[in-house]
CSV table of C-alpha atoms and ligand atoms in Angstrom, one decimal:
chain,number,residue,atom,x,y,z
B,1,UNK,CA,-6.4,-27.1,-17.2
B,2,UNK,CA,-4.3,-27.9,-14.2
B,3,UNK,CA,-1.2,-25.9,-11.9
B,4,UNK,CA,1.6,-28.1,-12.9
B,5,UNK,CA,4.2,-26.1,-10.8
B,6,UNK,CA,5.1,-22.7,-9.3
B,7,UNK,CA,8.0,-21.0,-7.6
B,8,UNK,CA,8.9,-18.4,-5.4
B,9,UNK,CA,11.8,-15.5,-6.8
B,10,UNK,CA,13.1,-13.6,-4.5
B,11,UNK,CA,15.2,-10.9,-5.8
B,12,UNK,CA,16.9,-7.6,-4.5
B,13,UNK,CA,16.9,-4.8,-6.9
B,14,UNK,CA,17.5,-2.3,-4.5
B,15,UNK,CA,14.7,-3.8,-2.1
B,16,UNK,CA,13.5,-7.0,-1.6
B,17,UNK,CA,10.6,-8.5,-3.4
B,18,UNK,CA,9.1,-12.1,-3.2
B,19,UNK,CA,6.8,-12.8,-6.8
B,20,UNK,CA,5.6,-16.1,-7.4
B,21,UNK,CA,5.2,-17.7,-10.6
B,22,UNK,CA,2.4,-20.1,-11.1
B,23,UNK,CA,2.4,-22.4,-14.0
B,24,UNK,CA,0.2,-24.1,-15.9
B,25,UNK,CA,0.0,-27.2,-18.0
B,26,UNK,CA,-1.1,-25.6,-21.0
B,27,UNK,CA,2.3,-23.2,-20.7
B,28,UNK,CA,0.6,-20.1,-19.7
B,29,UNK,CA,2.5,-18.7,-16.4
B,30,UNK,CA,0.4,-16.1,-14.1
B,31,UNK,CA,2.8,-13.9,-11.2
B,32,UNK,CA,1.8,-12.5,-8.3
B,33,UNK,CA,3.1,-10.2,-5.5
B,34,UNK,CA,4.4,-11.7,-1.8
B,35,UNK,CA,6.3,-8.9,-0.3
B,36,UNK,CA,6.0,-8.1,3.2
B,37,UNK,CA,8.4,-5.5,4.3
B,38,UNK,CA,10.9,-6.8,6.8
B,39,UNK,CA,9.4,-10.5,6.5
B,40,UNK,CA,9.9,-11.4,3.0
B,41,UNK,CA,11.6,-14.7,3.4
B,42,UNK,CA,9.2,-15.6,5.9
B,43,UNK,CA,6.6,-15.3,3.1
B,44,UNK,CA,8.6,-17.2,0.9
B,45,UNK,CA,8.7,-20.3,3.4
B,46,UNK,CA,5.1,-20.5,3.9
B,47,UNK,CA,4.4,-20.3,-0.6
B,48,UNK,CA,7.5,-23.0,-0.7
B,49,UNK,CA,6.5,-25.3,2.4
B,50,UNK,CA,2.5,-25.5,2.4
B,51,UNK,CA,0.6,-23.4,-0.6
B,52,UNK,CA,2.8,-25.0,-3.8
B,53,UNK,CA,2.5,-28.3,-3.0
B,54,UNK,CA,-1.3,-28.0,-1.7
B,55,UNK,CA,-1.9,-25.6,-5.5
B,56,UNK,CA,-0.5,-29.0,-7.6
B,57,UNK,CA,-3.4,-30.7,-9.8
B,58,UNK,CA,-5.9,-28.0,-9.0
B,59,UNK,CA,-7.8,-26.0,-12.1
B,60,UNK,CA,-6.0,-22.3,-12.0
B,61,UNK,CA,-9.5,-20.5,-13.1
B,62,UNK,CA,-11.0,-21.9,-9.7
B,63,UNK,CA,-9.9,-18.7,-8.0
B,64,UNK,CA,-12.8,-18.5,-5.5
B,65,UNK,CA,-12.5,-21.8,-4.6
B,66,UNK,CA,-8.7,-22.1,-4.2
B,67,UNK,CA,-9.1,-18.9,-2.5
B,68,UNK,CA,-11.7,-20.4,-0.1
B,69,UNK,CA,-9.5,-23.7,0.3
B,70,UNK,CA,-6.5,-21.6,1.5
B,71,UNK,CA,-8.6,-19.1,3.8
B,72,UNK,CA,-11.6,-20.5,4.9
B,73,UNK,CA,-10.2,-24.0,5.0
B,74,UNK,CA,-7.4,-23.2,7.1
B,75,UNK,CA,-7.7,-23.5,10.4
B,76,UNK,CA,-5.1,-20.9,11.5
B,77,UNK,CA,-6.9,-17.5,9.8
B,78,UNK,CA,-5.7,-14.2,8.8
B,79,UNK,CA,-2.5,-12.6,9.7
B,80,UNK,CA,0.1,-10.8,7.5
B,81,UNK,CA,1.8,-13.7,6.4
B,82,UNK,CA,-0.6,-16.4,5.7
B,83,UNK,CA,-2.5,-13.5,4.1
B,84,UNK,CA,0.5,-12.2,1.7
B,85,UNK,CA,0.7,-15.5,0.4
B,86,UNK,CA,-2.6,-16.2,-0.3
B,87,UNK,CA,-2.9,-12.8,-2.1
B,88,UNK,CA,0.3,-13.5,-3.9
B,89,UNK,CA,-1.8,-17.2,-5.4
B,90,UNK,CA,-4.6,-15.3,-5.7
B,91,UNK,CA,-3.0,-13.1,-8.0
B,92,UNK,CA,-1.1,-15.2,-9.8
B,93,UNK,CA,-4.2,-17.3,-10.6
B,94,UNK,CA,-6.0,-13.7,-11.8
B,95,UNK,CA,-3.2,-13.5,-14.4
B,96,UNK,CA,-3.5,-16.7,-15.8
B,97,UNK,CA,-7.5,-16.7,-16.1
B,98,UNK,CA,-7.0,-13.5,-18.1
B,99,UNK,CA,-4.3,-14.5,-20.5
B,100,UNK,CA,-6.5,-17.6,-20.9
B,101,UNK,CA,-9.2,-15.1,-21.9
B,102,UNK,CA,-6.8,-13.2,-23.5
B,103,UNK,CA,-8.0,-10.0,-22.1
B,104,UNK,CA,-6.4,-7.4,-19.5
B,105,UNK,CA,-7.6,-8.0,-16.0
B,106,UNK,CA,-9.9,-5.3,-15.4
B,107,UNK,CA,-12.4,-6.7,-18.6
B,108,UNK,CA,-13.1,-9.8,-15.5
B,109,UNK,CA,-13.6,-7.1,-12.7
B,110,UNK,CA,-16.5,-5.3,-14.7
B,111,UNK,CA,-14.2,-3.6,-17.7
B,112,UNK,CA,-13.8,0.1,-17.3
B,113,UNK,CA,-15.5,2.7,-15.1
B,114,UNK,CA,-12.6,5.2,-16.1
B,115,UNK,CA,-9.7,5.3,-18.2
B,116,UNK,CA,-7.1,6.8,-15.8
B,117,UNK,CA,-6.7,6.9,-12.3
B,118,UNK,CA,-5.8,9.7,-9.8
B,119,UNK,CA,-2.2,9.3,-7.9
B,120,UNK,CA,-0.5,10.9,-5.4
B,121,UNK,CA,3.4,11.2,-4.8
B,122,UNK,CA,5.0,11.8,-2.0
B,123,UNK,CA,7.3,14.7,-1.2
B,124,UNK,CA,9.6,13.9,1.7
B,125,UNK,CA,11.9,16.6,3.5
B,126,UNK,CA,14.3,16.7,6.1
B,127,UNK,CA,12.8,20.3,7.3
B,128,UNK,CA,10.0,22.8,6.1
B,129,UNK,CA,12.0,24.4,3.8
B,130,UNK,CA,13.1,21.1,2.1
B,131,UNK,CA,9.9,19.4,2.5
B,132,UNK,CA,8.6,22.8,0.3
B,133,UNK,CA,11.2,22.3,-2.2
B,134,UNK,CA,10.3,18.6,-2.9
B,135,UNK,CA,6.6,19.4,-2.6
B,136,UNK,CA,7.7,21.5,-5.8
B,137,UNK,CA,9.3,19.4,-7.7
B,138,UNK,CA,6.4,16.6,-7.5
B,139,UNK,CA,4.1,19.3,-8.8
B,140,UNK,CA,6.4,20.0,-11.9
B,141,UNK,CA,6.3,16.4,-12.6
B,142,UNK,CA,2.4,17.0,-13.0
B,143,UNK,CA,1.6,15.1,-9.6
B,144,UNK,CA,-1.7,16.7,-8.8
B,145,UNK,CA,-1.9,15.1,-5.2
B,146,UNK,CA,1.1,15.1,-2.8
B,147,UNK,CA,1.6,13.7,0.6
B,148,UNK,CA,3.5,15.7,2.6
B,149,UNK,CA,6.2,14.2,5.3
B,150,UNK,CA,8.3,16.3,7.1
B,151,UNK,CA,11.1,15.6,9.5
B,152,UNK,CA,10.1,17.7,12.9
B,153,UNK,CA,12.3,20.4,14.6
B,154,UNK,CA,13.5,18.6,18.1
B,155,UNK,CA,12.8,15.3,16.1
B,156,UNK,CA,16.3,12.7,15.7
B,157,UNK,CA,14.4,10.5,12.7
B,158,UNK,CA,11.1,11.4,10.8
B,159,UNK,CA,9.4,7.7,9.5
B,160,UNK,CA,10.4,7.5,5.7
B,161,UNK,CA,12.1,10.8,5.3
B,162,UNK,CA,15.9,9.8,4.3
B,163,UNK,CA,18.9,11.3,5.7
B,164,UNK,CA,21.0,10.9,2.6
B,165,UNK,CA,19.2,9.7,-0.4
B,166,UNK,CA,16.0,10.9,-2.9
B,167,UNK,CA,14.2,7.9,-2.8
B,168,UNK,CA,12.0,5.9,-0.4
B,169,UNK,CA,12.6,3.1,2.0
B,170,UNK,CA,11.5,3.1,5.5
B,171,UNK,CA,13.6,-0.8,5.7
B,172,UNK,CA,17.4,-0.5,6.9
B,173,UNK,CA,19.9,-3.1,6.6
B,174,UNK,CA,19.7,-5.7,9.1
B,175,UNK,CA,17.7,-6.0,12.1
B,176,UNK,CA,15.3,-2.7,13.3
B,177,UNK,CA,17.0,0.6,13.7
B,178,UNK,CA,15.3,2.1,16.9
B,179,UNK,CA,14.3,5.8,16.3
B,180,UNK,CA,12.9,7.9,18.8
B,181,UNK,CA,9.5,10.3,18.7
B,182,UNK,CA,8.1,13.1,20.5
B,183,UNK,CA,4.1,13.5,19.9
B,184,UNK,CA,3.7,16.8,21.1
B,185,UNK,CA,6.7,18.8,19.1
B,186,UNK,CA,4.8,16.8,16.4
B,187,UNK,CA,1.5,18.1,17.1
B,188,UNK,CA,2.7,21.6,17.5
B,189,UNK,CA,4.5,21.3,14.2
B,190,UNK,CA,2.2,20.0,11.3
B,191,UNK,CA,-0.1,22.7,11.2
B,192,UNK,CA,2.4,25.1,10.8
B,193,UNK,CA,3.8,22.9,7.7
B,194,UNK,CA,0.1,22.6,6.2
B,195,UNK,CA,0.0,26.3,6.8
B,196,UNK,CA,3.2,26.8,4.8
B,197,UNK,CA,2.6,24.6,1.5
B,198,UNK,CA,-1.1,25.9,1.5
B,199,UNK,CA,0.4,29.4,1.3
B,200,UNK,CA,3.4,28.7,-1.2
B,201,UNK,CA,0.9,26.4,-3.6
B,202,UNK,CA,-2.7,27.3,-3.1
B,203,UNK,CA,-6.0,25.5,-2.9
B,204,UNK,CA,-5.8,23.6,-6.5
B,205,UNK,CA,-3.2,21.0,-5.2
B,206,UNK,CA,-4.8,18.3,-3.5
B,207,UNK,CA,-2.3,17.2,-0.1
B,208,UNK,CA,-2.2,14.3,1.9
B,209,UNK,CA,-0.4,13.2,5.4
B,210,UNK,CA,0.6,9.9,7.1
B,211,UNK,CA,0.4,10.5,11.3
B,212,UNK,CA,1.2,6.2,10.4
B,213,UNK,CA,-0.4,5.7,13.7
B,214,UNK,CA,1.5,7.9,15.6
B,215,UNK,CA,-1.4,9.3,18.2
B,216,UNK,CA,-4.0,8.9,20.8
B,217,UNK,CA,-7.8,9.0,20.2
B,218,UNK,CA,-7.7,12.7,21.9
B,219,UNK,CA,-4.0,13.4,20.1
B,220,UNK,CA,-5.4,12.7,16.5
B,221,UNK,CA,-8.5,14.3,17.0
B,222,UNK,CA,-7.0,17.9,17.8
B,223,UNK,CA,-4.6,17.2,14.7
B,224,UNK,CA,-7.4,16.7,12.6
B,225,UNK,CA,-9.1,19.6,13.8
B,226,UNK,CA,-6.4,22.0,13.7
B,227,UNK,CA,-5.5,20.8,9.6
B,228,UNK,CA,-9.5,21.5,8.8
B,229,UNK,CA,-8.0,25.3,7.4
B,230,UNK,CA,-6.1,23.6,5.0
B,231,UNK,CA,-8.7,21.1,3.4
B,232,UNK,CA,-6.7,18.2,2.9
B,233,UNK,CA,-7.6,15.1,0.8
B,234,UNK,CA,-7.0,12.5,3.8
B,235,UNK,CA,-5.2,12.0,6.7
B,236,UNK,CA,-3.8,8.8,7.4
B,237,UNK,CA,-3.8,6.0,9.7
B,238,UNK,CA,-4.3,9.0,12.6
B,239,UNK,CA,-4.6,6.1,15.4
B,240,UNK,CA,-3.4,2.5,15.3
B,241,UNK,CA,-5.0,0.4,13.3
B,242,UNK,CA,-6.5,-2.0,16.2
B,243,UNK,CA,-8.0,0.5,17.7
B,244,UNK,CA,-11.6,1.2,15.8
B,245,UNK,CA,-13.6,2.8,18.3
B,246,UNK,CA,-10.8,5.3,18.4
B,247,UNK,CA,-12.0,6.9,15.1
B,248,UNK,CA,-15.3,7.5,16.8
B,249,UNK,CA,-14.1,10.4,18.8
B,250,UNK,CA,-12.0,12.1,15.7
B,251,UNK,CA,-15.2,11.6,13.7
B,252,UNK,CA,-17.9,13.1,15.9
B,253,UNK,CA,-15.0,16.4,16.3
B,254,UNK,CA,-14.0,17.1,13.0
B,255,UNK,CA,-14.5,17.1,8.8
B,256,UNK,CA,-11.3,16.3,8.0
B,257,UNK,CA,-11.3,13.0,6.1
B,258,UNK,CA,-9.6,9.9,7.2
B,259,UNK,CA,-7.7,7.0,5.4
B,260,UNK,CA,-7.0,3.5,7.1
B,261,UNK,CA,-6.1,0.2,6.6
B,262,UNK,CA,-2.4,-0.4,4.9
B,263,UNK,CA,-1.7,-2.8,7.7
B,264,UNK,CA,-4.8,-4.6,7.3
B,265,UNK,CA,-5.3,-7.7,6.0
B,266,UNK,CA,-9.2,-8.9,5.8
B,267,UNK,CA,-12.3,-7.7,5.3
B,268,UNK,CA,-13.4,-8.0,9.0
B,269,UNK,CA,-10.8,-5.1,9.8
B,270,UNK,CA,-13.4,-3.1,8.6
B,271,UNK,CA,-16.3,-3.9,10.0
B,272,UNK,CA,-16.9,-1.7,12.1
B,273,UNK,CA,-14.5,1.6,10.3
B,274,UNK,CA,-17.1,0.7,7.5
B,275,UNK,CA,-20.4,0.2,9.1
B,276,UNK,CA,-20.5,2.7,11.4
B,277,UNK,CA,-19.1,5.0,8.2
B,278,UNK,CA,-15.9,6.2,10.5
B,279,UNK,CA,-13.9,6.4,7.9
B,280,UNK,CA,-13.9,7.6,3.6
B,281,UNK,CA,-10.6,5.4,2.2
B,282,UNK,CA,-9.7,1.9,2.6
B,283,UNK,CA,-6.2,1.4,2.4
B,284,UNK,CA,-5.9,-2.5,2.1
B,285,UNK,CA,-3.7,-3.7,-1.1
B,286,UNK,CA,-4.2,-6.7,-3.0
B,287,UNK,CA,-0.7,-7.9,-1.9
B,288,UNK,CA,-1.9,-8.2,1.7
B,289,UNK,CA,-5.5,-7.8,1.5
B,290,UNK,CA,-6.1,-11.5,0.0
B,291,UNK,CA,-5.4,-10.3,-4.1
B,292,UNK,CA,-8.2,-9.5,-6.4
B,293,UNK,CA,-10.6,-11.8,-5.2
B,294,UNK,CA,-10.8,-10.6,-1.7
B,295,UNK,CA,-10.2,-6.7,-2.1
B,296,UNK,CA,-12.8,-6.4,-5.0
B,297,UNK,CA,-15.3,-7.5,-1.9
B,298,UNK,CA,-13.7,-5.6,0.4
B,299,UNK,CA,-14.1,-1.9,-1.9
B,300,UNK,CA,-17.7,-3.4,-3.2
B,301,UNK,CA,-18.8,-3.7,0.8
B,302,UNK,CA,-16.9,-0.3,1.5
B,303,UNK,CA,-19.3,1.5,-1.1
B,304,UNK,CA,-22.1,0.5,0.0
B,305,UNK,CA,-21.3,2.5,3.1
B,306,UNK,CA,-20.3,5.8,0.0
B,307,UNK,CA,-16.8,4.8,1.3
B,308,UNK,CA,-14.2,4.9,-1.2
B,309,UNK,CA,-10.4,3.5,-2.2
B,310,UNK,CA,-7.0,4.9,-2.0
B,311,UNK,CA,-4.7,1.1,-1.6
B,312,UNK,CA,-1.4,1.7,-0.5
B,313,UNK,CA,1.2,1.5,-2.9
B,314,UNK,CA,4.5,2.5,-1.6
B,315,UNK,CA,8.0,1.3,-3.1
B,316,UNK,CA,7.9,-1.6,-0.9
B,317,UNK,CA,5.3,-3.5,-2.6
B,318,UNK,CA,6.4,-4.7,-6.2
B,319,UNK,CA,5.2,-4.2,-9.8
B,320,UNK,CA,3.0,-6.8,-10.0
B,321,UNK,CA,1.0,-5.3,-6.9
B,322,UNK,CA,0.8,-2.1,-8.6
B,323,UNK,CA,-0.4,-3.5,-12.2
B,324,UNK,CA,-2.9,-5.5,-10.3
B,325,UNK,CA,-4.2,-2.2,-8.5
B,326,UNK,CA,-4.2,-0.5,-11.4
B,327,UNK,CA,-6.8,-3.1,-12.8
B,328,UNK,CA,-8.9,-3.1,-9.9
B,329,UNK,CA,-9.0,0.6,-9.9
B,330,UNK,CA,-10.0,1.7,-13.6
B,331,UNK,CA,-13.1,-1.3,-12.7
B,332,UNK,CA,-14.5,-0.3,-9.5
B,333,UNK,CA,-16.9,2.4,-9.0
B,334,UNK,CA,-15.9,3.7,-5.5
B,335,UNK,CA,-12.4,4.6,-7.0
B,336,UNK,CA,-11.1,7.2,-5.1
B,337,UNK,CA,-7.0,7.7,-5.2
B,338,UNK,CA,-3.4,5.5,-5.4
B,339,UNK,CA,-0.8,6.2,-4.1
B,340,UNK,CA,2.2,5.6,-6.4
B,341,UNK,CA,6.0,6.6,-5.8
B,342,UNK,CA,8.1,5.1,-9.0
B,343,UNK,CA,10.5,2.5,-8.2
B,344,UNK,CA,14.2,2.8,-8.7
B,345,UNK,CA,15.5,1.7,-12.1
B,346,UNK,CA,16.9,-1.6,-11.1
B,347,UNK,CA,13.5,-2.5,-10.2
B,348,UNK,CA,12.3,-2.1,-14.0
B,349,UNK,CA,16.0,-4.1,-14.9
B,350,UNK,CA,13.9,-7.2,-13.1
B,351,UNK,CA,9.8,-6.6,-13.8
B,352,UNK,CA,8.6,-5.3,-17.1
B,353,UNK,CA,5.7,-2.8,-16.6
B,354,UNK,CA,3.0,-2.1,-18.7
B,355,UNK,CA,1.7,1.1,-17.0
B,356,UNK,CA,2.4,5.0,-17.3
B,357,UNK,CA,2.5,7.9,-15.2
B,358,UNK,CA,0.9,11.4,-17.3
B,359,UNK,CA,-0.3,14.7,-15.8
B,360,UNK,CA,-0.9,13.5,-12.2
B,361,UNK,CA,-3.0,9.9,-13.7
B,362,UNK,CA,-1.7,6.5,-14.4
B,363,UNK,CA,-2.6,4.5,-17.4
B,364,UNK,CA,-2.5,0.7,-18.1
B,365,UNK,CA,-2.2,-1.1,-21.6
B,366,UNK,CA,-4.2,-3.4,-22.9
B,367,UNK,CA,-1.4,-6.4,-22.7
B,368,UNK,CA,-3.7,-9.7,-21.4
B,369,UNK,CA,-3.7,-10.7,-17.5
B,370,UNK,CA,-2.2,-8.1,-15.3
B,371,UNK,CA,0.6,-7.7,-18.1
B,372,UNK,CA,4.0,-7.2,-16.1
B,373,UNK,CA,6.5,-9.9,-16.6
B,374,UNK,CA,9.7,-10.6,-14.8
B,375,UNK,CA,13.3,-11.3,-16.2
B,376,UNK,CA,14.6,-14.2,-13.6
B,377,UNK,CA,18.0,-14.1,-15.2
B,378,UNK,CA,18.4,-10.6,-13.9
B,379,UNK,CA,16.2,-11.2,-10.7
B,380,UNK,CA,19.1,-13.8,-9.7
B,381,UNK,CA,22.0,-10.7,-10.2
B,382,UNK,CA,20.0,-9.2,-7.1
B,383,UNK,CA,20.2,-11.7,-4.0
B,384,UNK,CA,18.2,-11.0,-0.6
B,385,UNK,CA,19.5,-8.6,1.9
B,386,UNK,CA,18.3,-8.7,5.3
B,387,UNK,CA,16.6,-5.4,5.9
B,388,UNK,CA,14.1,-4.6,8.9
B,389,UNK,CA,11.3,-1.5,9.2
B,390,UNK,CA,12.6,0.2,12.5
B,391,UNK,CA,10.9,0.6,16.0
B,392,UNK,CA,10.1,3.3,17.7
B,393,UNK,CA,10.8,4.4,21.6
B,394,UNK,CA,9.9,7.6,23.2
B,395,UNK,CA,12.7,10.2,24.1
B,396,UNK,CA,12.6,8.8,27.6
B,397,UNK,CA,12.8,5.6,25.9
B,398,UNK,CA,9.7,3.3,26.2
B,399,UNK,CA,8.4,1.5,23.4
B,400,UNK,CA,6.1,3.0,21.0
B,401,UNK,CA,3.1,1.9,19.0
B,402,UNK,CA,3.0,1.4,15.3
E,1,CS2,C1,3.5,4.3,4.3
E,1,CS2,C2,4.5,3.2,3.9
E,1,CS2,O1,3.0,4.4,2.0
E,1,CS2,C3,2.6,4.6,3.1
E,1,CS2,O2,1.5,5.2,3.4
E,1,CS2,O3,2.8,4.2,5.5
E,1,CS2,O4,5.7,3.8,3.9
E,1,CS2,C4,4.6,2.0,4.9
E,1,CS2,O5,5.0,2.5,6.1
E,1,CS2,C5,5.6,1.0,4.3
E,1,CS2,O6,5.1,0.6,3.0
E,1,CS2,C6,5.7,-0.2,5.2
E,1,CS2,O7,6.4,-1.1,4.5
E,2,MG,MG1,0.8,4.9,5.4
């Protein structure tokens, strides 16, 4: 069996998205997710200039070899891009051992350990009295997990909380909008909104928060300690990512527990969060954590350490990411949460999905390989649009950390 061919689609229902198709000479066609927020077409060049024509001739169920040939035989390493694309292949090449085996993904990852998996949706507000409302209508949906954003009083622009529409995109048209951020109204501020949706909704809803790297060492560690009241599932990516020893000082001060990684792309971003058990989620997905092959070592060496998953899934990475996650999760023991916001309807127009949100879980069918498919014709009625995640200044103005 041989790769006779693949191609990259890049399509704009709503949002960008980069799937490749790989195909085979024996007809069967596997896809896998490219999308990097922001740098999409960038993707795209490196799948179109380097990894198709290196993937030509080579036998599709090789996975950890052709995995190995694109990683560990490159000399340049890691890095979003390179890594997008090699998770998109390995993807793709995931799908297509399965439908060869005509079995759904998770029977190659070590079958089931459950048969649903825990999400949580996000609930977005411009204030505290709309971030309450939309906390509420998540939970009538049957969302039994809810991160909770909030724009904050003295604030211009809260990351990911839209002026003007219901759903979620951090990316504007064109190149970065710069938004500005004040740490310490922001510090004062979420406990007081933890405080509040603890009150109105009570202890049997689990809650979530993103700081998305917002703090200092010493900044993150008094916000963990002052949410401790209000027992919440994780809080995320507290510090910036490249700064590991960082976590040391929130760990040693408080019990609130931490989730990190979506920015990460490799296993040795871990190392030490893992080993030195600083952390309880990985946050890694397999459309930049290297696809099945890499993430499935990544969670395996994360619960060694009783470290467990929660992979990023926001809008912004496509079906095909979230039906592989989906597979990964229902095999892996150290299963711990997904995120999961639906995506807008056009999105479905271009991807067929083969997985269903019930009463706070998501379920996946039994359809061979990773079992979404895509409808090109329609992909093509979407061209890209240029659209950039914003930066971030200070109110005086300097340049702020991601
Ligand atoms: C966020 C994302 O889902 C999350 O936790 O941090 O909104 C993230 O910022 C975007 O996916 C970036 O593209
Ligand atoms: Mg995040």
């Amino acid at each position: 069996m041989k790769i006779s061919d693949a191609k990259v689609i890049v399509s704009c229902p709503g949002r960008n998205f980069v799937t490749l198709k790989i195909f085979t000479d024996n007809g069967i066609y596997g896809l896998g997710d490219a999308t990097l927020n922001g740098m999409e077409k960038t993707v795209a060049t490196y799948l179109e200039s380097f990894c198709i024509p290196a993937l030509i001739g080579k036998d599709p169920r090789n996975t950890e070899d052709i995995w190995h040939y694109f990683y560990r035989g490159s000399y340049w390493k890691r890095g979003s891009v390179t890594m997008a694309a090699i998770s998109a292949i390995d993807m793709a090449l995931w799908d297509i051992k399965s439908k060869v085996l005509n079995t759904p993904l998770y029977n190659l990852l070590g079958g089931k350990s459950r048969e649903k998996i825990l999400v949580y949706a996000h609930a977005n507000g411009k204030d505290l009295d709309d971030t309450l409302e939309r906390v509420g209508l998540e939970k009538d949906k049957g969302f039994i997990a809810i991160r909770v954003q909030s724009g904050v009083p003295g604030i211009p622009d809260a990351y990911g909380v839209s002026k003007d529409t219901r759903f979620y995109e951090p990316a504007h048209k064109g190149l970065p909008q710069e938004e500005y951020w004040e740490t310490s109204k922001y510090l004062n501020f979420a406990p007081k909104l933890f405080e509040r949706v603890r009150k109105t909704f009570g202890e049997d809803i689990h809650l979530l928060h993103d700081v998305h790297h917002r703090c200092t060492p010493i900044e993150a560690t008094r916000l963990a300690k002052e949410l401790e009241p209000f027992h919440l599932f994780w809080l995320e990516d507290p510090v910036s990512g490249e700064l590991q020893e960082g976590l040391r000082l929130i760990r040693k001060q408080s019990s609130t527990p931490i989730a990190i990684g979506e920015v990460f792309n490799s296993v040795y971003d871990y190392t030490t969060l893992v080993t030195e058990q600083l952390i309880d989620y990985i946050r890694m997905p397999p459309v930049h954590g290297g696809g099945i092959t890499h993430l499935k070592k990544t969670a395996d060496f994360a619960s060694i350490y009783h470290i467990q998953t929660g992979f990023h899934g926001a809008t912004d990475l496509s079906p095909v990411n979230l039906a592989a996650t989906i597979h990964l999760n229902l095999a892996i023991n150290n299963f711990g949460i997904q995120e999961y916001m639906p995506h807008q309807d056009r999105v479905h127009e271009v991807f067929k999905i083969n997985y269903q949100f019930k009463d706070g879980y998501l379920c996946i069918d039994d359809t061979p390989g990773i079992g979404i498919d895509i409808d090109e014709e329609k992909a093509s009625e979407y061209p890209y649009s240029m659209a950039s995640l914003p930066v971030n200044r200070k109110t005086d103005g300097t340049m702020f950390y991601w």
